[in-house]
mmCIF file of C-alpha atoms and ligand atoms in Angstrom:
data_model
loop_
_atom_site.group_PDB
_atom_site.id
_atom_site.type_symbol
_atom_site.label_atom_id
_atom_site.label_comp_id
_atom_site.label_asym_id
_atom_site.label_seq_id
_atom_site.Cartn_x
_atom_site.Cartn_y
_atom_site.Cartn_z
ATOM 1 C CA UNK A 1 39.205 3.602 -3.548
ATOM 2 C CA UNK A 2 36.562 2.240 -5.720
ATOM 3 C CA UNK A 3 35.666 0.212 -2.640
ATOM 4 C CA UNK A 4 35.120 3.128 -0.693
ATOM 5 C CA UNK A 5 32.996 5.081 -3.266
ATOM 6 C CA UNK A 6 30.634 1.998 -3.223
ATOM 7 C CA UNK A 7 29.843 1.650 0.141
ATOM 8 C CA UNK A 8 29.575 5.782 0.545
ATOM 9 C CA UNK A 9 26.892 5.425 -2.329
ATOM 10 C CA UNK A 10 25.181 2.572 -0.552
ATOM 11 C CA UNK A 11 24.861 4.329 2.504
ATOM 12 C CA UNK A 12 23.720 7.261 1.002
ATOM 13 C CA UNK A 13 20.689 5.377 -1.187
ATOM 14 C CA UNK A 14 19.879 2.854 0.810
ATOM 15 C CA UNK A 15 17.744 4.988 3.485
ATOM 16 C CA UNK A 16 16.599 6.804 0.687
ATOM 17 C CA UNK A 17 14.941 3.728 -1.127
ATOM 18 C CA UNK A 18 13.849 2.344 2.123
ATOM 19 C CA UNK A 19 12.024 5.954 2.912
ATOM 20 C CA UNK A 20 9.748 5.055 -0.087
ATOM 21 C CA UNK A 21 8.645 1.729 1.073
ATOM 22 C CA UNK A 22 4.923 2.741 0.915
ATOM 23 C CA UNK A 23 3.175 1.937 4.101
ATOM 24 C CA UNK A 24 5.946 -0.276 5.281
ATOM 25 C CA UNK A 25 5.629 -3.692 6.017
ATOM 26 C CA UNK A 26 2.830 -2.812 8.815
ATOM 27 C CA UNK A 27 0.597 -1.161 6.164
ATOM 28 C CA UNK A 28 0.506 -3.766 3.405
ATOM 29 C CA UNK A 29 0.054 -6.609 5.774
ATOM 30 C CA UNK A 30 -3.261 -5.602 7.329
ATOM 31 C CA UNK A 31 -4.666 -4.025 3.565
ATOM 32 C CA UNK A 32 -3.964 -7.654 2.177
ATOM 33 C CA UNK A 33 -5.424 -9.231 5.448
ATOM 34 C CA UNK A 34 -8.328 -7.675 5.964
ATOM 35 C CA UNK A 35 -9.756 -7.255 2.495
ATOM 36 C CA UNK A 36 -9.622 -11.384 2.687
ATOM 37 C CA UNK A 37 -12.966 -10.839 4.900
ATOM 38 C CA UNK A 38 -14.571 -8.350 2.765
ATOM 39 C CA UNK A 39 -15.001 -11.030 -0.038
ATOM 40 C CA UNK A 40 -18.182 -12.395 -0.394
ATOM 41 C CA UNK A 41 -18.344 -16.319 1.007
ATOM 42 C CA UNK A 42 -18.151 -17.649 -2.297
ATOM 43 C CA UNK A 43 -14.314 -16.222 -2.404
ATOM 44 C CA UNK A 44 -13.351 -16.195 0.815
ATOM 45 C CA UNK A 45 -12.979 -19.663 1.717
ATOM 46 C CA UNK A 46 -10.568 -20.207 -0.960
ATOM 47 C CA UNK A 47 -9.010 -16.592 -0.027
ATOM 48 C CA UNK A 48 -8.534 -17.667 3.486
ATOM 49 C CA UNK A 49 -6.964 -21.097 2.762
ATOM 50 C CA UNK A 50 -4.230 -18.813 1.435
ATOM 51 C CA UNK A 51 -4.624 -16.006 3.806
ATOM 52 C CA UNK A 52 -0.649 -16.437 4.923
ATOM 53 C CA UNK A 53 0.549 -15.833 1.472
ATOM 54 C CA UNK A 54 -1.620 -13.429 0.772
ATOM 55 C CA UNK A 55 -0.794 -11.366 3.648
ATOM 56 C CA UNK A 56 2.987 -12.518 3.085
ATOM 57 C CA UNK A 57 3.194 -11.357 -0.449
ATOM 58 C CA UNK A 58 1.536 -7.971 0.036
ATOM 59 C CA UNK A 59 5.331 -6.531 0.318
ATOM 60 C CA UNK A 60 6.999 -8.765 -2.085
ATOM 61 C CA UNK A 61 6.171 -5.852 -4.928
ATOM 62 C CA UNK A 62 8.754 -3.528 -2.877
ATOM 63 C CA UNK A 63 11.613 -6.597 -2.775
ATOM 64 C CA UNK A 64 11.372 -6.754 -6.127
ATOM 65 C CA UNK A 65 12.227 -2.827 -6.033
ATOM 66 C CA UNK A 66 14.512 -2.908 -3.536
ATOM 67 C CA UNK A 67 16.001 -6.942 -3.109
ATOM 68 C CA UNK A 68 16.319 -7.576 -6.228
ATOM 69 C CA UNK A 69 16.648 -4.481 -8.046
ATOM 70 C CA UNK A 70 14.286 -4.987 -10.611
ATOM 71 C CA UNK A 71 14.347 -1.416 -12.711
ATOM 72 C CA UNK A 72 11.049 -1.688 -14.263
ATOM 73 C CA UNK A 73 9.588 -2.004 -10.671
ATOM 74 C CA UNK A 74 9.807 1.595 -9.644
ATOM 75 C CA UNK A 75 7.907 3.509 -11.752
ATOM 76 C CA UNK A 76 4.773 1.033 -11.248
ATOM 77 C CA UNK A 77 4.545 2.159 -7.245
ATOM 78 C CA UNK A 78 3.611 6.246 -7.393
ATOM 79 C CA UNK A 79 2.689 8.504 -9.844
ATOM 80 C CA UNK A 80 4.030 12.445 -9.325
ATOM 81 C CA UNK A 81 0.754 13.850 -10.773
ATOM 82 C CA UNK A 82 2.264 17.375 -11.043
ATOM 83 C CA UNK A 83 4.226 16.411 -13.364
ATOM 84 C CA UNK A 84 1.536 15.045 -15.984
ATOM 85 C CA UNK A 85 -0.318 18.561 -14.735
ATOM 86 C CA UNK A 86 1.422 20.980 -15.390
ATOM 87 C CA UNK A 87 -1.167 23.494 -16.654
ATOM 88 C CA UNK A 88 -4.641 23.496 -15.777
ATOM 89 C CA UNK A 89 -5.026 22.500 -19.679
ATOM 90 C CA UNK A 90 -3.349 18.949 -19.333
ATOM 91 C CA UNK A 91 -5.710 16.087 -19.258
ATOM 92 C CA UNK A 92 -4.133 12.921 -18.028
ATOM 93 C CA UNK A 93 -5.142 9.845 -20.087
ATOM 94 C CA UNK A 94 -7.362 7.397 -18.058
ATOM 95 C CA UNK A 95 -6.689 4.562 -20.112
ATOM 96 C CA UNK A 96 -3.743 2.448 -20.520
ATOM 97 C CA UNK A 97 -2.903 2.422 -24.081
ATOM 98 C CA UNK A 98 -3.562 6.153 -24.592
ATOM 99 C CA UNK A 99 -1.134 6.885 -21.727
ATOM 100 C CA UNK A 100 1.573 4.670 -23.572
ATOM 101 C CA UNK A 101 0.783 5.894 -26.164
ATOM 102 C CA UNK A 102 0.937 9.828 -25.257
ATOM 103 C CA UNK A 103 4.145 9.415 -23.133
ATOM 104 C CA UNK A 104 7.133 7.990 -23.546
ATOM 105 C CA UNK A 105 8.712 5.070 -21.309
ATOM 106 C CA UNK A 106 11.889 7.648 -19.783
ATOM 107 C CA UNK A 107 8.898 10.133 -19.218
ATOM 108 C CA UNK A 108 6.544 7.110 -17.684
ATOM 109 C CA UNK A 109 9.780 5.284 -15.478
ATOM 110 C CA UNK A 110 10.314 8.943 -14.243
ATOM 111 C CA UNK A 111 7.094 10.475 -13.122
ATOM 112 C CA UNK A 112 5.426 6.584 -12.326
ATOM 113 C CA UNK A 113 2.494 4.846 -13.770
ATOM 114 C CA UNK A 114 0.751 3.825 -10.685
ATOM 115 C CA UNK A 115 -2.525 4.243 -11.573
ATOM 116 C CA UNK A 116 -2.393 2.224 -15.500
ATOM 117 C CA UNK A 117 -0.155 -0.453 -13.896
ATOM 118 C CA UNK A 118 -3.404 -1.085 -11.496
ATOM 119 C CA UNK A 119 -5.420 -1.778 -14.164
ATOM 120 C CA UNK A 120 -3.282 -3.625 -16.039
ATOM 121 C CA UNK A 121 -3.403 -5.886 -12.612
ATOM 122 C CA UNK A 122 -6.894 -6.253 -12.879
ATOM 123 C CA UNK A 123 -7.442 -7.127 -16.199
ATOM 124 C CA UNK A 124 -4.330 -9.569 -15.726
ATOM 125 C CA UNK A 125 -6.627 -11.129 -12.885
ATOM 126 C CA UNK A 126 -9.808 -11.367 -14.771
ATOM 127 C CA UNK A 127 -7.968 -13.605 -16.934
ATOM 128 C CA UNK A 128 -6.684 -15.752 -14.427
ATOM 129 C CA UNK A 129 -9.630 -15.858 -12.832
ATOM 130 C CA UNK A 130 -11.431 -16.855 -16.508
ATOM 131 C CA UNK A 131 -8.695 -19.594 -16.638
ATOM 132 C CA UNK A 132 -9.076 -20.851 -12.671
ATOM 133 C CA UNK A 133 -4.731 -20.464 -12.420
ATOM 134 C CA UNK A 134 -4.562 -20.908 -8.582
ATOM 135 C CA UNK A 135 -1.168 -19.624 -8.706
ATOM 136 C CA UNK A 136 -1.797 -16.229 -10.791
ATOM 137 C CA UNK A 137 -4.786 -15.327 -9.030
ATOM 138 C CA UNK A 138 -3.168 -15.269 -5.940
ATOM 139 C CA UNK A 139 0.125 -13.925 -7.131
ATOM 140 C CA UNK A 140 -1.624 -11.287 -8.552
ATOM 141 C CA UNK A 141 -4.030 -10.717 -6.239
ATOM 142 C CA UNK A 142 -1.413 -10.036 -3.546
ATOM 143 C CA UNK A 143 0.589 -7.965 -6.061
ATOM 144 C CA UNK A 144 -2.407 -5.805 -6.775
ATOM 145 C CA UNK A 145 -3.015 -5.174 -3.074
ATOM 146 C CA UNK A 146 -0.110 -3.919 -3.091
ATOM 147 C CA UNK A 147 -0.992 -1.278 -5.396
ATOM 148 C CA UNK A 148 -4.279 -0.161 -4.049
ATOM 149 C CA UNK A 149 -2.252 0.369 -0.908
ATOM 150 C CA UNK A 150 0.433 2.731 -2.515
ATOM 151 C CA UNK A 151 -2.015 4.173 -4.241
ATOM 152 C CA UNK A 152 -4.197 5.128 -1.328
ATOM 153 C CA UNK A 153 -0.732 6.992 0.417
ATOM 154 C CA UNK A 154 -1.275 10.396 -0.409
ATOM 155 C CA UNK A 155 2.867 11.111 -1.177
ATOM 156 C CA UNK A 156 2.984 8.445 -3.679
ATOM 157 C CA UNK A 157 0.410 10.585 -5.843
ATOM 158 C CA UNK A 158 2.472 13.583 -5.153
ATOM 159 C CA UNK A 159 6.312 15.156 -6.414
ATOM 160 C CA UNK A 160 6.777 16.026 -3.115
ATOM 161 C CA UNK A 161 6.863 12.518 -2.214
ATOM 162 C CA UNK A 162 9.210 12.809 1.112
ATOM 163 C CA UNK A 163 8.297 16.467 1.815
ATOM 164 C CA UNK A 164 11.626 17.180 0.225
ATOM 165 C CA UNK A 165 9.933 20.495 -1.608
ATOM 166 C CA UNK A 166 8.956 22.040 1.944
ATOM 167 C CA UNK A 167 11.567 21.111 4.159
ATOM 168 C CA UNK A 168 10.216 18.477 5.304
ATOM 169 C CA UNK A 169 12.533 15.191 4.147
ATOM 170 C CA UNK A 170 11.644 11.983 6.272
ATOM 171 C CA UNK A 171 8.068 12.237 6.505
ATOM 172 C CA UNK A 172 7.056 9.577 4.029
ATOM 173 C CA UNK A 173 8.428 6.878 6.019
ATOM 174 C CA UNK A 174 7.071 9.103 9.619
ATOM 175 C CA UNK A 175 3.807 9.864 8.075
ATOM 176 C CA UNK A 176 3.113 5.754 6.519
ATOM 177 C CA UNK A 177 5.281 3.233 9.137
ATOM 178 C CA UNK A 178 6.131 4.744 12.141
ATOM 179 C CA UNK A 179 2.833 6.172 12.898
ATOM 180 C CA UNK A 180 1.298 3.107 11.642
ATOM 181 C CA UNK A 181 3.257 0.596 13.949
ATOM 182 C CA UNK A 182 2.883 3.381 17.233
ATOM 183 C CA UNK A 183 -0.952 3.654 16.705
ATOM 184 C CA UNK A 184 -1.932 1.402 13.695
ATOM 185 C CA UNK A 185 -3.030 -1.356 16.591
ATOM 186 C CA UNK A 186 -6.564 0.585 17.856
ATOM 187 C CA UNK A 187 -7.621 0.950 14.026
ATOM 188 C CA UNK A 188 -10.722 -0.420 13.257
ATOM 189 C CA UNK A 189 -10.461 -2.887 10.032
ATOM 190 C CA UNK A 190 -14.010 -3.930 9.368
ATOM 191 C CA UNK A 191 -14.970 -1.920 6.070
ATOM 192 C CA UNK A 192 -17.972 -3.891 5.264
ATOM 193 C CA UNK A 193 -18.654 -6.373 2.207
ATOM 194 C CA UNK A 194 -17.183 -5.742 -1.014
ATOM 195 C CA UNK A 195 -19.021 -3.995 -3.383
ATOM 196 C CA UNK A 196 -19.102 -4.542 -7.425
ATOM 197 C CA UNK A 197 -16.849 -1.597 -9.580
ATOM 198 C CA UNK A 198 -18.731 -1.085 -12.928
ATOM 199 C CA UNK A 199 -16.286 1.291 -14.046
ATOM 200 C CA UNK A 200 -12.742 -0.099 -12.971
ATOM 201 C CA UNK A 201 -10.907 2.594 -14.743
ATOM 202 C CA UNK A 202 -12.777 5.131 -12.976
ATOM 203 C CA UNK A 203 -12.606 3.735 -9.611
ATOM 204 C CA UNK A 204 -8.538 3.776 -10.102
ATOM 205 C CA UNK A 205 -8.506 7.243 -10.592
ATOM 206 C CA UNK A 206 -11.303 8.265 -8.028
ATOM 207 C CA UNK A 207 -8.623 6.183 -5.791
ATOM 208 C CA UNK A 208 -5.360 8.516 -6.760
ATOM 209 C CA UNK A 209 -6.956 12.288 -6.859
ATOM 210 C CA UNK A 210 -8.763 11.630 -3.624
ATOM 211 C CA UNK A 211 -5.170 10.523 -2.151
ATOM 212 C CA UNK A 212 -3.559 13.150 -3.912
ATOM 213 C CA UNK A 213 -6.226 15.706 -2.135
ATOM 214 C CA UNK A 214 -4.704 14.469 1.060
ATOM 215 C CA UNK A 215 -1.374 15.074 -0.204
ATOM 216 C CA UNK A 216 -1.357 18.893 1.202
ATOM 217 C CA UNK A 217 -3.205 18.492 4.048
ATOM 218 C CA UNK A 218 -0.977 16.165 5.820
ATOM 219 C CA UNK A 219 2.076 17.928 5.036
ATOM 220 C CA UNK A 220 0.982 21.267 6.229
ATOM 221 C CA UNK A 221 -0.485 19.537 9.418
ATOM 222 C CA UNK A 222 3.052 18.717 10.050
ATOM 223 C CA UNK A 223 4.471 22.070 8.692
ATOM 224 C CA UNK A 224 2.266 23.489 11.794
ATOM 225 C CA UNK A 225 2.826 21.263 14.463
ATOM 226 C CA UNK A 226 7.013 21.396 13.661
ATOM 227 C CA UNK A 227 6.376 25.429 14.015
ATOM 228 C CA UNK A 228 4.716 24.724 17.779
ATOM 229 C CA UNK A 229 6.181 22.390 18.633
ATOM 230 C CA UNK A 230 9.348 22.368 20.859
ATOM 231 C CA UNK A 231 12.273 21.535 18.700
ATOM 232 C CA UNK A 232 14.675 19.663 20.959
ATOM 233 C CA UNK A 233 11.385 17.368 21.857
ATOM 234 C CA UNK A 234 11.010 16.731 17.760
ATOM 235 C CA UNK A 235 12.977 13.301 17.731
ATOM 236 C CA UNK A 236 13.854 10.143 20.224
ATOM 237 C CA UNK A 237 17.281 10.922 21.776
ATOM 238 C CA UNK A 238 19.815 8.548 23.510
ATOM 239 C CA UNK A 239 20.737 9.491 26.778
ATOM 240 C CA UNK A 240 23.185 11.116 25.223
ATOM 241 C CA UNK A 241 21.228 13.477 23.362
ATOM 242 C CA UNK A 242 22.096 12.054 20.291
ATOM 243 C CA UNK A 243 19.084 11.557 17.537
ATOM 244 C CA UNK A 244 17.879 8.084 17.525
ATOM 245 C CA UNK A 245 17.789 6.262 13.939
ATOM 246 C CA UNK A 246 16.032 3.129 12.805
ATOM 247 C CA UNK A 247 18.000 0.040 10.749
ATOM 248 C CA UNK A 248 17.348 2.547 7.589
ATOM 249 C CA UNK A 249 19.016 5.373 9.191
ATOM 250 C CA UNK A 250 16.151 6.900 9.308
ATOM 251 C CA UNK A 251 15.658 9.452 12.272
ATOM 252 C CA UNK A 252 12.937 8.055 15.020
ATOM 253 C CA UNK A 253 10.563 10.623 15.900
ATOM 254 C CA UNK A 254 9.597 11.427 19.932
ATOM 255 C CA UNK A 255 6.293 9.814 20.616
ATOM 256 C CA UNK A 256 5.254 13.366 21.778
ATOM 257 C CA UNK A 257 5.840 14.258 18.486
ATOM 258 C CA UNK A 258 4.213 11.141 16.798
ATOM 259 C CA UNK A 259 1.617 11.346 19.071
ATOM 260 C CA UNK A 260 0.828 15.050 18.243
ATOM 261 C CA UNK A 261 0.935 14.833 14.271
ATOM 262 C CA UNK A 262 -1.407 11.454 14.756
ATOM 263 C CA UNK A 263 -3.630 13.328 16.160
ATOM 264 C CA UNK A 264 -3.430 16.664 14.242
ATOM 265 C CA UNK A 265 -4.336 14.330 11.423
ATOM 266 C CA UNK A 266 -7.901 13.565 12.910
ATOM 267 C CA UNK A 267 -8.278 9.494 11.348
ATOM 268 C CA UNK A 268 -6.563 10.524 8.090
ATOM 269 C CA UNK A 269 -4.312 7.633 8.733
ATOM 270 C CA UNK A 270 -7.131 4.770 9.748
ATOM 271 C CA UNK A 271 -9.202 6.385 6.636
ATOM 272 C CA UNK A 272 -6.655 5.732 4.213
ATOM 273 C CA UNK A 273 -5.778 2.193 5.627
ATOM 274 C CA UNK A 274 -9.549 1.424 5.218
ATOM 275 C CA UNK A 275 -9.872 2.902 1.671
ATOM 276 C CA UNK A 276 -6.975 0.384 0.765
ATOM 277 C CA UNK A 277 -9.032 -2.886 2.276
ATOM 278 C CA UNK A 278 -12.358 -2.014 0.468
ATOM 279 C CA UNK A 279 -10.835 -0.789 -2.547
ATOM 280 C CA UNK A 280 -8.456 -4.261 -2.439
ATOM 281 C CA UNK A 281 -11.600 -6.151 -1.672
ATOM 282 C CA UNK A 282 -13.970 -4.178 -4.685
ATOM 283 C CA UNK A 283 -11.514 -5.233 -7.373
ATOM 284 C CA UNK A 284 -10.718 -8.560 -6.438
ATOM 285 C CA UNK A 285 -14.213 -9.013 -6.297
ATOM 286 C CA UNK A 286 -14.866 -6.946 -9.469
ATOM 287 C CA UNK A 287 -12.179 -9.204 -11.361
ATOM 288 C CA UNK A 288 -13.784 -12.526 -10.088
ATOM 289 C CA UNK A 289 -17.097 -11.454 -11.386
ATOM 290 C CA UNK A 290 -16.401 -10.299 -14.570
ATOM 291 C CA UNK A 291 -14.504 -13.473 -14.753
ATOM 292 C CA UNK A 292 -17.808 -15.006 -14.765
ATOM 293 C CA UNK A 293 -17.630 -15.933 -11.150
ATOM 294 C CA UNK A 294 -15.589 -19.159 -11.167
ATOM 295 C CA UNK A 295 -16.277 -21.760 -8.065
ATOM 296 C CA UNK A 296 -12.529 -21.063 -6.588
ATOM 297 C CA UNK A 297 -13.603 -24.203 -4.210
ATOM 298 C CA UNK A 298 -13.003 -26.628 -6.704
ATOM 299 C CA UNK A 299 -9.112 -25.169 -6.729
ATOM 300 C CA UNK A 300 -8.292 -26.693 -3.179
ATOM 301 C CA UNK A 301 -8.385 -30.071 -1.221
ATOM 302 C CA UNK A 302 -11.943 -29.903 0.016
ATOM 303 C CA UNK A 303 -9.736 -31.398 3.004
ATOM 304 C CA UNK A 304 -7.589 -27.775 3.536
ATOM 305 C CA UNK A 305 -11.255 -26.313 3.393
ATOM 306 C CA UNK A 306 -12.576 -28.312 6.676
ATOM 307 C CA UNK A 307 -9.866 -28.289 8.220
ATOM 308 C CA UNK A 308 -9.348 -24.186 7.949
ATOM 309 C CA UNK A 309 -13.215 -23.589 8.423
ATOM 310 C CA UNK A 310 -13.421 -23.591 12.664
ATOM 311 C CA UNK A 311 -10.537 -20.811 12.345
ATOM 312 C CA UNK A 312 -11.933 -19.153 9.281
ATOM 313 C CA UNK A 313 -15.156 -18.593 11.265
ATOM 314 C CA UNK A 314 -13.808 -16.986 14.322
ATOM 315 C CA UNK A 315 -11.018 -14.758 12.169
ATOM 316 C CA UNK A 316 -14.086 -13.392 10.180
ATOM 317 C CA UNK A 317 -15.852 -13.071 13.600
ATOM 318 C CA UNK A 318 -13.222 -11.056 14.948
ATOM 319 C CA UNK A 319 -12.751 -8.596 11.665
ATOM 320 C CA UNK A 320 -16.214 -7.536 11.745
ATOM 321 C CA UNK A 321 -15.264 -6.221 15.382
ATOM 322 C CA UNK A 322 -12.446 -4.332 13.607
ATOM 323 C CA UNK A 323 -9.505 -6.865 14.878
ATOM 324 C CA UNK A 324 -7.502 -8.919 12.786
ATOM 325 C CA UNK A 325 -5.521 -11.886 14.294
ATOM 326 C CA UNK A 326 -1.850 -13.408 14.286
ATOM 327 C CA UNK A 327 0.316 -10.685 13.302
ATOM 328 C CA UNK A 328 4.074 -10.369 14.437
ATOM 329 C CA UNK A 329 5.481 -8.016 12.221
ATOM 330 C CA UNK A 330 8.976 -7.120 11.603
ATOM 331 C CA UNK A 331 8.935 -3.271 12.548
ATOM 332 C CA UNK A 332 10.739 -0.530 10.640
ATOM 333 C CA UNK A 333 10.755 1.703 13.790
HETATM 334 ZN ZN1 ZN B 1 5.066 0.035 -3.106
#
């Protein structure tokens, strides 16, 4: 019996985790990537040397969540701003000790701490950028794209994180992997070189309400299009007319129907993808100078550095015509 209950409870929570994923494996990938070749030269030799684990690592953040079931994981990948808001007379702490310090850890592991967990990243890799640790900078480099990438998903800013508040349950992982592996290939990536952040704190927060603006608008562009739309022609369907699911038991939805909503959202998708890869790019940059801008070539064999540079040079060729190279990506859907 108890044998039963557990693998009913599995099945029941699994898709459920999975369907907060943020961006999906797709997603992170190409933030991590691409913000590589927004780094100025004097960071993204060393960057690209590493560009694999990088990229790589961009989901390991969500194993830790998911593989190995760290708890204090969760909280650090959304924040349900509502919650901190709940009358127009709440003001959210910017800062990470006086949000500590005003909440406590049940209320912080509940409602998420996205946008203080950020910062902590940064300053984290300030310091190992001050102390030239290969292995931290990267680790937490990687980590911290991560978090500009959740944070630039409008539902992880938002209580209604799956649409589960207006009837709409499934759309986090629609809206953030399945339109993203259907239509994610004709996105442009170049976003330009990175740009200095004088205000770090600021920037974090300019990153979550602008994605938490977005929250609304690309749940009631899918409120509309399920009211026009043709309800038998909603989701895939075997031949026989049974609705398809992905390996997370998550329903597939009809490329009609992806199709429709990808468009109804007019770039929002792209837009958000490319805030993550300069905003990535900005604060590893921002961290690196602060640092005191460290030579990062003296932390590799000036050997791995020649040999890399005749691919380095056409990659970063091909990224400033909006194309990144070498992806084969485990897909969700
Ligand atoms: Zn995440």
């Amino acid at each position: 019996m108890k044998k039963h209950i557990a693998v009913v409870s599995l099945t029941v929570l699994l898709p459920f985790c999975m369907l907060l994923i943020s961006w999906g494996t797709w997603g992170h990938q190409h933030i991590n990537h691409a913000a590589v070749f927004a780094l100025p030269d004097s960071m993204r030799s060393f960057f690209y040397n590493h560009i694999d684990f990088i990229t790589e690592e961009s989901v390991i953040p969500d194993v830790r969540k998911y593989t190995l079931n760290d708890k204090a994981e969760f909280a650090r990948h959304y924040i349900d701003l509502e919650s901190f808001q709940t009358s127009p007379a709440d003001s959210v702490p910017r800062g990470v000790k006086e949000a500590y310090s005003k909440y406590d850890s049940k209320f912080l592991d509940k409602n998420g701490l996205l946008p203080w967990y950020m910062i902590e990243v940064v300053q984290k890799l300030t310091r190992a950028f001050q102390d030239k640790k290969k292995a931290e900078i990267l680790f937490l480099a990687a980590d911290l794209g991560h978090y500009v990438g959740d944070a630039a998903q409008p539902l992880h800013t938002s209580l209604n994180h799956d649409g589960q508040l207006t009837d709409q349950k499934g759309i986090h992982a629609f809206f953030e992997s399945q339109l993203l592996e259907q239509f994610g290939s004709s996105y442009n990536f170049y976003t330009g070189n990175a740009v200095y952040i004088p205000d770090v704190q600021k920037e974090v927060w300019k990153l979550i309400n602008d994605s938490h603006r977005l929250a609304d608008t690309l749940l009631l562009a899918e409120k509309q299009l399920s009211r026009s739309f043709d309800t038998g022609n909603v989701y895939m369907k075997s031949p026989a007319g049974v609705i398809v699911k992905n390996k997370y038991n998550q329903p597939v939805h009809s490329y009609a129907y992806a199709s429709a909503y990808h468009n109804a959202l007019n770039g929002l998708v792209q837009r958000q993808i490319r805030v993550a890869i300069a905003a990535t790019a900005n604060l590893w940059y921002t961290a690196w100078v602060n640092a005191g801008r460290p030579d990062l070539t003296l932390l590799d064999e000036p050997s791995l550095t020649n040999r890399n540079r005749k691919h380095y040079k056409k990659d970063y060729k091909e990224w400033t015509k909006g194309r990144l190279f070498g992806f084969k990506i485990d897909k969700e859907f």
